[in-house]
CSV table of C-alpha atoms and ligand atoms in Angstrom, one decimal:
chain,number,residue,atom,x,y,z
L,1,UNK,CA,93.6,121.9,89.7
L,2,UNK,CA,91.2,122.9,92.3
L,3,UNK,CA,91.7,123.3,96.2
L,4,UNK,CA,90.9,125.1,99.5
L,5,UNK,CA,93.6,127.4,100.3
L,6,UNK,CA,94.0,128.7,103.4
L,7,UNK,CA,95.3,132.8,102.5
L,8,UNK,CA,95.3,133.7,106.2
L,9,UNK,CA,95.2,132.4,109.5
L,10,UNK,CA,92.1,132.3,111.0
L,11,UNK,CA,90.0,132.7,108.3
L,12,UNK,CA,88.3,130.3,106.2
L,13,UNK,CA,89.9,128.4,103.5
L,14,UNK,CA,89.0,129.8,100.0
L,15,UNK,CA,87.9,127.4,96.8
L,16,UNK,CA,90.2,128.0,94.2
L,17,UNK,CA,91.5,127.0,90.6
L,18,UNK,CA,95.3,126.7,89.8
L,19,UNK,CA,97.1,126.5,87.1
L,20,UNK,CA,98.3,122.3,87.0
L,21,UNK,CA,101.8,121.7,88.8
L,22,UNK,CA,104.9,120.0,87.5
L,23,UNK,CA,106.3,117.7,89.8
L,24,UNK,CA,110.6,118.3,90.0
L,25,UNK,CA,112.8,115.9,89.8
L,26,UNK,CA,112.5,113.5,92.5
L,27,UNK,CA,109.1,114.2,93.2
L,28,UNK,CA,105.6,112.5,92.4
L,29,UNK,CA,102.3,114.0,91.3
L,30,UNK,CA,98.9,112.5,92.8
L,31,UNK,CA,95.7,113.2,91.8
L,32,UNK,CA,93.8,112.9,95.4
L,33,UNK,CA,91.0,110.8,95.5
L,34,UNK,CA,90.2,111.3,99.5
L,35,UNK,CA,92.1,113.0,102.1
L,36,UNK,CA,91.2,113.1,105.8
L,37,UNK,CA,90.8,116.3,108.2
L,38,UNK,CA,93.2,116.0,111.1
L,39,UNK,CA,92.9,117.9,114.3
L,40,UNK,CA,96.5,119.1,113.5
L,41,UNK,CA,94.7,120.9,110.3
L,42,UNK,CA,92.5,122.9,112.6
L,43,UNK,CA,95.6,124.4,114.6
L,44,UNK,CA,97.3,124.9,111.4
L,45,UNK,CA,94.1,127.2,110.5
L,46,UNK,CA,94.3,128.7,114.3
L,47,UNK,CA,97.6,129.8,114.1
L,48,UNK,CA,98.4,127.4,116.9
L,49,UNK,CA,102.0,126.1,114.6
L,50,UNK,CA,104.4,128.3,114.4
L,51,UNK,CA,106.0,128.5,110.5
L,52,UNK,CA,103.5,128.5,108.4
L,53,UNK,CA,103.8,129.0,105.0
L,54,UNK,CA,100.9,131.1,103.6
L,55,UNK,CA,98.9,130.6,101.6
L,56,UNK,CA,98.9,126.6,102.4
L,57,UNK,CA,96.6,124.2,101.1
L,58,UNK,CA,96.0,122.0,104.2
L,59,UNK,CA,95.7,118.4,103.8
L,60,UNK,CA,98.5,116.1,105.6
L,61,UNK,CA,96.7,112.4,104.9
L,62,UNK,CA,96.0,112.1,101.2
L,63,UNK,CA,95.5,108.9,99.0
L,64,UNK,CA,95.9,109.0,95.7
L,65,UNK,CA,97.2,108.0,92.0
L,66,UNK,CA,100.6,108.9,90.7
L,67,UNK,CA,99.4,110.8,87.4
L,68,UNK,CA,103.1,112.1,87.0
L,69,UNK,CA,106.4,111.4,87.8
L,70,UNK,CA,109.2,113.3,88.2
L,71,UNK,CA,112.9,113.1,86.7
L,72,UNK,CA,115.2,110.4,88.7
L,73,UNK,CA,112.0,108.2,90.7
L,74,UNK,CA,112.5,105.1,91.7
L,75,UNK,CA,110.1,102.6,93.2
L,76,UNK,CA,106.9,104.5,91.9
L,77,UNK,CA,105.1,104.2,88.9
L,78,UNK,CA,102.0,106.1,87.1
L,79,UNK,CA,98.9,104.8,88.3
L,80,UNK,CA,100.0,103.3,91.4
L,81,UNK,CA,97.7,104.3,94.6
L,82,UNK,CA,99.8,106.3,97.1
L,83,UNK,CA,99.7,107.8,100.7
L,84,UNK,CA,101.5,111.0,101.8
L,85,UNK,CA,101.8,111.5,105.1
L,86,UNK,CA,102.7,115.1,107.1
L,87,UNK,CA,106.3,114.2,107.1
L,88,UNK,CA,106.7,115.7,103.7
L,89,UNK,CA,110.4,116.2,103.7
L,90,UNK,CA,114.2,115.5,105.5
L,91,UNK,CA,117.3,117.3,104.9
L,92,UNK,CA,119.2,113.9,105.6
L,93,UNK,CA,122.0,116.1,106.9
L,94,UNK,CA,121.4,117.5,110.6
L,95,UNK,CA,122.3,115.2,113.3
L,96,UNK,CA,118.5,114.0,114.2
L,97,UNK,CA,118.2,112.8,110.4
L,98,UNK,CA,122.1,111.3,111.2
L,99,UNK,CA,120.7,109.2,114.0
L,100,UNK,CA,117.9,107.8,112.5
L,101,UNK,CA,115.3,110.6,114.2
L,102,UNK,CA,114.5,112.1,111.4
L,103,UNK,CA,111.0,113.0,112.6
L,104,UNK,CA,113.2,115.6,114.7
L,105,UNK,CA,115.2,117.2,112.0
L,106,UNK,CA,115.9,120.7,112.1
L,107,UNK,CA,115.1,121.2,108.8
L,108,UNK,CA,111.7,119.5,107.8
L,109,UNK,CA,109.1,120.0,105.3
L,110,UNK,CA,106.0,119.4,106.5
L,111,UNK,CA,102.8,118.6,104.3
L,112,UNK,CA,99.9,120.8,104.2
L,113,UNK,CA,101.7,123.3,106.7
L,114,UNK,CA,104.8,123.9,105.0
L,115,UNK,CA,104.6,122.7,101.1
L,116,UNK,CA,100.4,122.3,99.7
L,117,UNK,CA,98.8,119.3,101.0
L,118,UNK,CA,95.6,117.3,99.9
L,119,UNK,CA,92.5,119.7,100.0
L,120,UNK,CA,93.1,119.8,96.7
L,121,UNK,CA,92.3,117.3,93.7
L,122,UNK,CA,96.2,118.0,93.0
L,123,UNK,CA,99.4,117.2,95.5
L,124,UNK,CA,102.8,117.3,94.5
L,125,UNK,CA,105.2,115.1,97.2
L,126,UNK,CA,108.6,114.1,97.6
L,127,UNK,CA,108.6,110.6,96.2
L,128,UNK,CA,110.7,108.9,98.9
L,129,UNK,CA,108.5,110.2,101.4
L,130,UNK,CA,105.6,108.7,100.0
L,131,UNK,CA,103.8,104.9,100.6
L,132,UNK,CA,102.6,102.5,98.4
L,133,UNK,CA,99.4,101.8,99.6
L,134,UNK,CA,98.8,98.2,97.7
L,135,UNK,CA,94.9,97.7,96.7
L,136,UNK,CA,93.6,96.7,99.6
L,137,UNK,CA,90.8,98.7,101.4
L,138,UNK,CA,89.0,101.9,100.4
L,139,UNK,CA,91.0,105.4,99.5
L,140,UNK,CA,88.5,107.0,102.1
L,141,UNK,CA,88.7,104.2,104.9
L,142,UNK,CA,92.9,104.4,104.3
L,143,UNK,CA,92.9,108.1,104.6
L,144,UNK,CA,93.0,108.5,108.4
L,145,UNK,CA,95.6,105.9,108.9
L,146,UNK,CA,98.0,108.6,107.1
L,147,UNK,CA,98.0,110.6,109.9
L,148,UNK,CA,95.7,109.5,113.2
L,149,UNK,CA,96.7,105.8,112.4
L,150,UNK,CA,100.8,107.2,112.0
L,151,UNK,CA,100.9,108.9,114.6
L,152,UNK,CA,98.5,106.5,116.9
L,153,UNK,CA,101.0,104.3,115.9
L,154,UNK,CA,104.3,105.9,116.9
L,155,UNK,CA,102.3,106.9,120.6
L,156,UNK,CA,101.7,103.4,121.4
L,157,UNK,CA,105.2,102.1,120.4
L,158,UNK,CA,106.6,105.2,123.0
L,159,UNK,CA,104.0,103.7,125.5
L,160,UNK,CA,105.7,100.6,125.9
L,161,UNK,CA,104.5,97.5,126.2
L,162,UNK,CA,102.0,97.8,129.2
L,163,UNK,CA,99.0,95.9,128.6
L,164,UNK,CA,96.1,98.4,130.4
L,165,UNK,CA,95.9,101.2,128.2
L,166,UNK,CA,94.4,104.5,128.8
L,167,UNK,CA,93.4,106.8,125.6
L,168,UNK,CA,92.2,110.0,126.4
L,169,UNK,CA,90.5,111.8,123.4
L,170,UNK,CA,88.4,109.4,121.4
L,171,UNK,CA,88.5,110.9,117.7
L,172,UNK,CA,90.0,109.8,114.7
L,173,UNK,CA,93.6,108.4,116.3
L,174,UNK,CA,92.4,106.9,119.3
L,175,UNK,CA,89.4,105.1,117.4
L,176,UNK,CA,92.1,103.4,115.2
L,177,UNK,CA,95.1,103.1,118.0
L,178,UNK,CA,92.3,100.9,120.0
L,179,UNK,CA,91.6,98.8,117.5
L,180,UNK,CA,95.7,97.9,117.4
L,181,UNK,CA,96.0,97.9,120.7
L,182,UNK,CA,93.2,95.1,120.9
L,183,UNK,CA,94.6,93.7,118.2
L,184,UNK,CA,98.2,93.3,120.0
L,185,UNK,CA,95.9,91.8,123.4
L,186,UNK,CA,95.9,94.6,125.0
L,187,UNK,CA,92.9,96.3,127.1
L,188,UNK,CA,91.8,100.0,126.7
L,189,UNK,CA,90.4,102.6,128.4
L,190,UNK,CA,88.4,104.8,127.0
L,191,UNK,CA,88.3,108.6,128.5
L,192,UNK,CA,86.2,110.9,126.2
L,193,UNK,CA,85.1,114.5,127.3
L,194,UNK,CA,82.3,114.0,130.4
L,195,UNK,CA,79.0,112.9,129.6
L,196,UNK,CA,80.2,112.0,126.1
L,197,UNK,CA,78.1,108.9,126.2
L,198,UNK,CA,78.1,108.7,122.1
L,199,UNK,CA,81.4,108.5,122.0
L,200,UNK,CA,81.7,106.6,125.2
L,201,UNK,CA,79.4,103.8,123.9
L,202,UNK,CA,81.3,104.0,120.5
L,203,UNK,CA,84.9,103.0,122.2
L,204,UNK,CA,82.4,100.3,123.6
L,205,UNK,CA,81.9,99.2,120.5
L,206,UNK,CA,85.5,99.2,119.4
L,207,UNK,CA,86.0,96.9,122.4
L,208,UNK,CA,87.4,99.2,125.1
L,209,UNK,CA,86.9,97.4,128.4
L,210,UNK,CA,86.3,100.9,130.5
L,211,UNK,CA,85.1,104.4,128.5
L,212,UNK,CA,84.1,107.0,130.9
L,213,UNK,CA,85.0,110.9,131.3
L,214,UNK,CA,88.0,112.5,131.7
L,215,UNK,CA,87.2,113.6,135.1
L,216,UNK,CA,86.5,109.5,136.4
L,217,UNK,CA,89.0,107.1,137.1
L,218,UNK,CA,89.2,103.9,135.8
L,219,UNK,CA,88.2,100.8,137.9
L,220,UNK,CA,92.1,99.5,137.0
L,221,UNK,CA,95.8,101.5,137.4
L,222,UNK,CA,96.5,102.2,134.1
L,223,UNK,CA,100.1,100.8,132.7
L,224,UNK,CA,100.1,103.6,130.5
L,225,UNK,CA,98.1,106.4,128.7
L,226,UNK,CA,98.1,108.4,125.6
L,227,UNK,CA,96.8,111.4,125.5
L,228,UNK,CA,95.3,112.8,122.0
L,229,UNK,CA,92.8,115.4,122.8
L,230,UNK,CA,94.8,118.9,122.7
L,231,UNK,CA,93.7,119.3,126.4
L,232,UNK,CA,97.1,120.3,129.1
L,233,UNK,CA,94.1,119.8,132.0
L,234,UNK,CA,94.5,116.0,131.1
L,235,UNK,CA,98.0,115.4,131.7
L,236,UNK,CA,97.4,115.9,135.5
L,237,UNK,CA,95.0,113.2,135.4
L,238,UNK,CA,96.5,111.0,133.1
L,239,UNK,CA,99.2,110.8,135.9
L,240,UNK,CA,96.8,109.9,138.3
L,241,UNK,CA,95.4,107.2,136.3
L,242,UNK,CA,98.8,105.1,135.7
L,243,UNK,CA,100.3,103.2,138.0
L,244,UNK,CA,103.9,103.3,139.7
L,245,UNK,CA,106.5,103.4,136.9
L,246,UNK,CA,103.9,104.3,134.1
L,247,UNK,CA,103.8,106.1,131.1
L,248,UNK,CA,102.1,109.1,130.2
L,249,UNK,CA,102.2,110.1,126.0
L,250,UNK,CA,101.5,113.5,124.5
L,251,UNK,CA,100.5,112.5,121.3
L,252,UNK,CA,99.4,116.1,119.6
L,253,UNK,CA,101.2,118.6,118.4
L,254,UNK,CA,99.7,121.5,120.5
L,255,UNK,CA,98.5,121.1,123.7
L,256,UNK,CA,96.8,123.8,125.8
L,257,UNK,CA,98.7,124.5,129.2
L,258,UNK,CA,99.3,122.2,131.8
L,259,UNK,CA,98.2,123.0,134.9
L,260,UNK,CA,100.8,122.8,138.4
L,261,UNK,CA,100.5,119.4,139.7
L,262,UNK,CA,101.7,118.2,143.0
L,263,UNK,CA,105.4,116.4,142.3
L,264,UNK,CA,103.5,113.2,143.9
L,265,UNK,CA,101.8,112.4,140.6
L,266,UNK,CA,105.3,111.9,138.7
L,267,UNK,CA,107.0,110.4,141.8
L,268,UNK,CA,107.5,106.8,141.8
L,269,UNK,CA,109.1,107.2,138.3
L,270,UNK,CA,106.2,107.8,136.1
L,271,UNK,CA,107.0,109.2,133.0
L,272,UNK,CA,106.1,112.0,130.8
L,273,UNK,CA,106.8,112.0,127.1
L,274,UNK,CA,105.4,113.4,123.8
L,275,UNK,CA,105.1,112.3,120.3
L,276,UNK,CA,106.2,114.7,117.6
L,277,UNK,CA,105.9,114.2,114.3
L,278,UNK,CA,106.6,110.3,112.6
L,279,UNK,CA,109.4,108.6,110.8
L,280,UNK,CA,109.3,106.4,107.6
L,281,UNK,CA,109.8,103.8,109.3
L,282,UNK,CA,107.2,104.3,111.3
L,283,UNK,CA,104.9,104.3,108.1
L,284,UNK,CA,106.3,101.2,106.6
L,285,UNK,CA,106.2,98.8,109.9
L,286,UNK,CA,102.4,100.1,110.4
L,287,UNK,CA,101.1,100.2,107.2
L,288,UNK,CA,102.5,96.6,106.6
L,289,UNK,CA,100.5,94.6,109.3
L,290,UNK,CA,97.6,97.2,108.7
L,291,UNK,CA,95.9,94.2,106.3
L,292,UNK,CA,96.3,91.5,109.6
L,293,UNK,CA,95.2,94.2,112.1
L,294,UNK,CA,91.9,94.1,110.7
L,295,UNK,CA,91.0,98.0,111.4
L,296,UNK,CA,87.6,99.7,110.3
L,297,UNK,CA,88.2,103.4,109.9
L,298,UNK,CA,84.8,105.3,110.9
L,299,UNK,CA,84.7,107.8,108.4
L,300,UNK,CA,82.2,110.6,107.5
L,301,UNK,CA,82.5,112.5,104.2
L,302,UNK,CA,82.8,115.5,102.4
L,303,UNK,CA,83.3,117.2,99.5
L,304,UNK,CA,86.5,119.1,99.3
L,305,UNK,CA,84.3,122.5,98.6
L,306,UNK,CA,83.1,122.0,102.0
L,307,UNK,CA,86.5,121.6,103.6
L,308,UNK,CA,85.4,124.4,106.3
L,309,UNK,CA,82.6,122.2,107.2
L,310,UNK,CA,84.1,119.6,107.5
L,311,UNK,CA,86.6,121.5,109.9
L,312,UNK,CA,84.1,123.2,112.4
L,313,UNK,CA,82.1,119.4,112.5
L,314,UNK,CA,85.9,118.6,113.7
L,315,UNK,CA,86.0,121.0,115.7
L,316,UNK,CA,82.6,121.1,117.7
L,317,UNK,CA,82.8,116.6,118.1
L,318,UNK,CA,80.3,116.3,115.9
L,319,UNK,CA,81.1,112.9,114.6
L,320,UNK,CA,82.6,109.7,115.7
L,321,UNK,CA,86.0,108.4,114.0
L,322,UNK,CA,87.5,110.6,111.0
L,323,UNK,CA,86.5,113.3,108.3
L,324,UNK,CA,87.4,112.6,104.8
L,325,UNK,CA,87.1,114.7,101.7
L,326,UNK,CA,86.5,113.8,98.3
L,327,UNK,CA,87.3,116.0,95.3
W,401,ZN,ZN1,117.5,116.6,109.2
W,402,ZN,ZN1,97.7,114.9,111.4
């Protein structure tokens, strides 16, 4: 098998052959055929996680075919197209995975950070913690939902029902989490980094009834906001932008620091929560109504070998929706 490895942090990941992998019993082999580039892949490369386990092939939303199958699966079958999501693993024993939080457990595997992920043309994953993905839809335009749809997801459940929603950061989670939230009635609010007016007219597009900068607020009180661009200046603002009693989401899993605020812009019970990681649950109830929700993923391509590009076209905003790569 092929893949780009990440040896050390910080540095660019390396193309490399491997010997083919055995999956052990109870777990699946895929061979990828697309796997998208999250924003949580670039602070795995930073060094912005703590726990990594080098040297990691990143990779965290892969779609593939089961080309083996290990001793004792059940549910799965060769050839059958799969997703694998970040949450690569549970211990089933701590008392997050005993109430039904087992996107808290103390003792987690995590994909592409913690075991080898998809930027390879080879994964090996825990078979319970994988979806069937059905036929539907492309294995590049499915790709993003793994992770930015997921996650996207799990934010706007935690935001509550509010029907004026604020998404700040307009990548790859916030172009799909837009489209649900329309789907579900809802209005959004589109807040991309200022003067962003490509990305700005894209949410248009999408149908977000506002998009404007970060620094402008909207012409409405927001019921609630999610917040997906790794920026702690946002929260503040964020707060200003919901109303009495509304909800503010964290939805990354780094966040630069959040600035002192004045207690005012959390008085009047506002809330502040974050999002961390997803359960399978939360994969089965999205990717069920994904058919009825009607999404279109933007995508732009790459092949694997140019995994780094891909990464610093991530990094820089340099195209709308999500980056997949192809073996
Ligand atoms: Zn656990
Ligand atoms: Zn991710």
């Amino acid at each position: 098998m092929q893949a780009m490895i990440l040896n050390s942090l910080r540095t660019p990941l390396v193309w490399t052959t491997l010997p083919d992998r055995e999956p052990a019993p109870g777990q699946i082999r895929v061979r990828v055929t697309a796997c998208g580039v999250c924003r949580t892949d670039l602070h795995v490369v930073d060094g912005e996680l703590p726990g990594p386990v080098l040297p990691v092939i990143p990779g965290h939303e892969i779609v593939g075919r089961i080309d083996a199958l290990g001793s004792g699966v059940v549910g799965l079958s060769l050839g059958e197209r799969v997703g694998i999501p970040w949450l690569g693993h549970t211990c089933g024993s701590c008392p997050y995975c005993f109430m039904n939080r087992e996107n808290l457990c103390d003792h987690p595997v995590f994909t592409g950070f913690t075991r080898d992920g998809g930027f390879a043309t080879a994964a090996i994953a825990d078979a319970r913690f994988a979806f069937p993905l059905g036929e539907a839809g492309t294995d590049v335009s499915l790709a993003p939902l793994l992770c930015a749809g997921l996650i996207g997801w799990r934010s706007l459940a935690i935001a509550g029902n509010g029907r004026k929603l604020g998404l700040y950061g307009f990548g790859a989670a916030a172009h799909i989490i837009a489209q649900v939230a329309r789907w579900q009635g809802r209005s959004v609010y589109a807040f991309t980094r200022p003067g962003d007016g490509a990305t700005q007219a894209f949410a248009r597009t999408l149908g977000a009834v506002w998009a404007g900068g970060s620094d402008e607020r909207p012409p409405d009180l927001l019921d609630a906001a999610i917040i997906f661009a790794p920026v702690g200046d946002l929260v503040p603002l964020a707060l200003k932008a919901v109303r009495k009693g509304g909800r503010v989401v964290c939805a990354g899993i780094h966040m630069s620091d959040i600035p002192a605020f004045p207690y005012a812009l959390l008085w009047e019970e506002r809330e502040l929560l974050s999002v961390a990681n997803l359960t399978r649950q939360d994969g089965i109830d999205f990717l069920r109504q994904v058919p009825e929700m009607g999404i279109v993923t933007r995508t732009t391509t790459y092949r694997l070998e140019d995994a780094n590009e891909a990464l610093a076209d991530l990094r820089a905003g340099r195209f709308e929706g999500a980056a997949v790569l192809v073996p």
